[in-house]
Amino acid sequence: MKWLIDDLYKLIEFDEEMFDFYDMYYLLKSPHKIRFFYNKKELQLESVMEGDECVVCFNDKWYHSRDDFFKGAMADGVKLTSVYDELYRKLRTLADLL
């Protein structure tokens, strides 16, 4: 999925007004703060540069890469990748670049 999203945004421009869960692959390549909703709760994550790659902080847990985030991030004991369609459809960036 990561390469598909990365390649997609080489062809088209990213739309900050409307994107979905897997578009976060693109956003997490660089420093961002992102918020979204699950089970009527607002959740936030942040990516920051560490060396040559961004690391991701979500629910007070640090993930070494965006791949690690998508493999292991959980909310309410449920992997985000298994409930991506239940997440609030309109994710928002809080800051384009930190």
CSV table of C-alpha atoms in Angstrom, one decimal:
chain,number,residue,atom,x,y,z
A,1,MET,CA,0.0,0.0,0.0
A,2,LYS,CA,2.8,2.4,0.8
A,3,TRP,CA,4.3,2.3,-2.6
A,4,LEU,CA,0.9,2.6,-4.3
A,5,ILE,CA,0.2,5.8,-2.3
A,6,ASP,CA,3.7,7.2,-2.8
A,7,ASP,CA,3.4,6.6,-6.6
A,8,LEU,CA,-0.1,8.0,-6.7
A,9,TYR,CA,1.1,11.3,-5.3
A,10,LYS,CA,3.9,11.5,-7.8
A,11,LEU,CA,1.1,11.8,-10.4
A,12,ILE,CA,-1.5,13.9,-8.7
A,13,GLU,CA,-1.6,16.7,-6.1
A,14,PHE,CA,-2.5,15.8,-2.5
A,15,ASP,CA,-5.9,17.3,-1.4
A,16,GLU,CA,-5.6,18.5,2.2
A,17,GLU,CA,-9.4,19.0,2.3
A,18,MET,CA,-10.3,15.4,1.8
A,19,PHE,CA,-8.2,12.3,2.3
A,20,ASP,CA,-8.6,8.9,3.9
A,21,PHE,CA,-6.8,6.7,6.3
A,22,TYR,CA,-4.3,5.2,3.8
A,23,ASP,CA,-3.4,8.6,2.5
A,24,MET,CA,-1.6,9.0,5.8
A,25,TYR,CA,1.2,6.9,4.2
A,26,TYR,CA,1.9,10.0,2.2
A,27,LEU,CA,1.6,12.4,5.1
A,28,LEU,CA,3.8,10.4,7.4
A,29,LYS,CA,6.7,10.7,5.1
A,30,SER,CA,7.3,14.2,6.5
A,31,PRO,CA,6.6,15.9,9.9
A,32,HIS,CA,2.8,16.3,10.4
A,33,LYS,CA,0.2,16.3,13.1
A,34,ILE,CA,-3.0,14.5,12.1
A,35,ARG,CA,-6.3,14.1,14.0
A,36,PHE,CA,-9.2,11.8,13.2
A,37,PHE,CA,-12.2,10.3,15.0
A,38,TYR,CA,-12.9,6.8,16.2
A,39,ASN,CA,-15.7,5.7,18.5
A,40,LYS,CA,-16.6,9.4,18.8
A,41,LYS,CA,-13.2,10.2,20.2
A,42,GLU,CA,-10.7,12.5,18.6
A,43,LEU,CA,-7.3,10.8,18.2
A,44,GLN,CA,-4.1,12.5,17.2
A,45,LEU,CA,-0.8,11.3,15.9
A,46,GLU,CA,2.4,13.1,15.1
A,47,SER,CA,5.3,12.3,12.8
A,48,VAL,CA,8.7,13.9,13.4
A,49,MET,CA,12.1,13.5,11.6
A,50,GLU,CA,14.6,11.2,13.3
A,51,GLY,CA,17.7,10.9,11.1
A,52,ASP,CA,16.6,10.1,7.5
A,53,GLU,CA,13.1,8.9,8.4
A,54,CYS,CA,10.0,10.0,10.2
A,55,VAL,CA,9.0,8.3,13.4
A,56,VAL,CA,5.3,8.3,14.5
A,57,CYS,CA,3.9,8.9,17.9
A,58,PHE,CA,0.3,7.7,18.5
A,59,ASN,CA,-1.4,7.0,21.9
A,60,ASP,CA,1.9,7.7,23.7
A,61,LYS,CA,3.7,5.0,21.8
A,62,TRP,CA,6.5,5.7,19.3
A,63,TYR,CA,6.7,3.7,16.1
A,64,HIS,CA,10.1,3.6,14.3
A,65,SER,CA,8.5,4.1,10.8
A,66,ARG,CA,5.2,4.6,9.1
A,67,ASP,CA,5.2,0.9,8.3
A,68,ASP,CA,5.5,0.1,12.0
A,69,PHE,CA,2.6,2.5,12.7
A,70,PHE,CA,0.3,0.8,10.1
A,71,LYS,CA,1.3,-2.7,11.4
A,72,GLY,CA,0.7,-2.0,15.1
A,73,ALA,CA,-1.3,1.1,15.9
A,74,MET,CA,-4.3,0.4,18.0
A,75,ALA,CA,-7.2,2.4,19.4
A,76,ASP,CA,-9.5,0.9,22.1
A,77,GLY,CA,-7.6,-2.4,21.6
A,78,VAL,CA,-8.4,-2.6,17.9
A,79,LYS,CA,-5.9,-2.3,15.1
A,80,LEU,CA,-6.6,0.8,13.1
A,81,THR,CA,-6.0,-1.0,9.8
A,82,SER,CA,-9.0,-3.3,10.6
A,83,VAL,CA,-11.4,-0.4,11.2
A,84,TYR,CA,-10.1,2.1,8.7
A,85,ASP,CA,-13.6,2.4,7.1
A,86,GLU,CA,-15.1,3.3,10.5
A,87,LEU,CA,-12.7,6.1,11.1
A,88,TYR,CA,-14.1,9.5,10.6
A,89,ARG,CA,-13.9,9.9,6.8
A,90,LYS,CA,-12.5,13.4,6.8
A,91,LEU,CA,-9.1,13.3,8.5
A,92,ARG,CA,-7.5,16.6,9.1
A,93,THR,CA,-3.9,17.8,9.3
A,94,LEU,CA,-3.3,20.1,12.2
A,95,ALA,CA,-0.1,21.4,10.7
A,96,ASP,CA,1.4,20.8,7.3
A,97,LEU,CA,5.0,20.9,8.5
A,98,LEU,CA,6.2,21.3,12.0
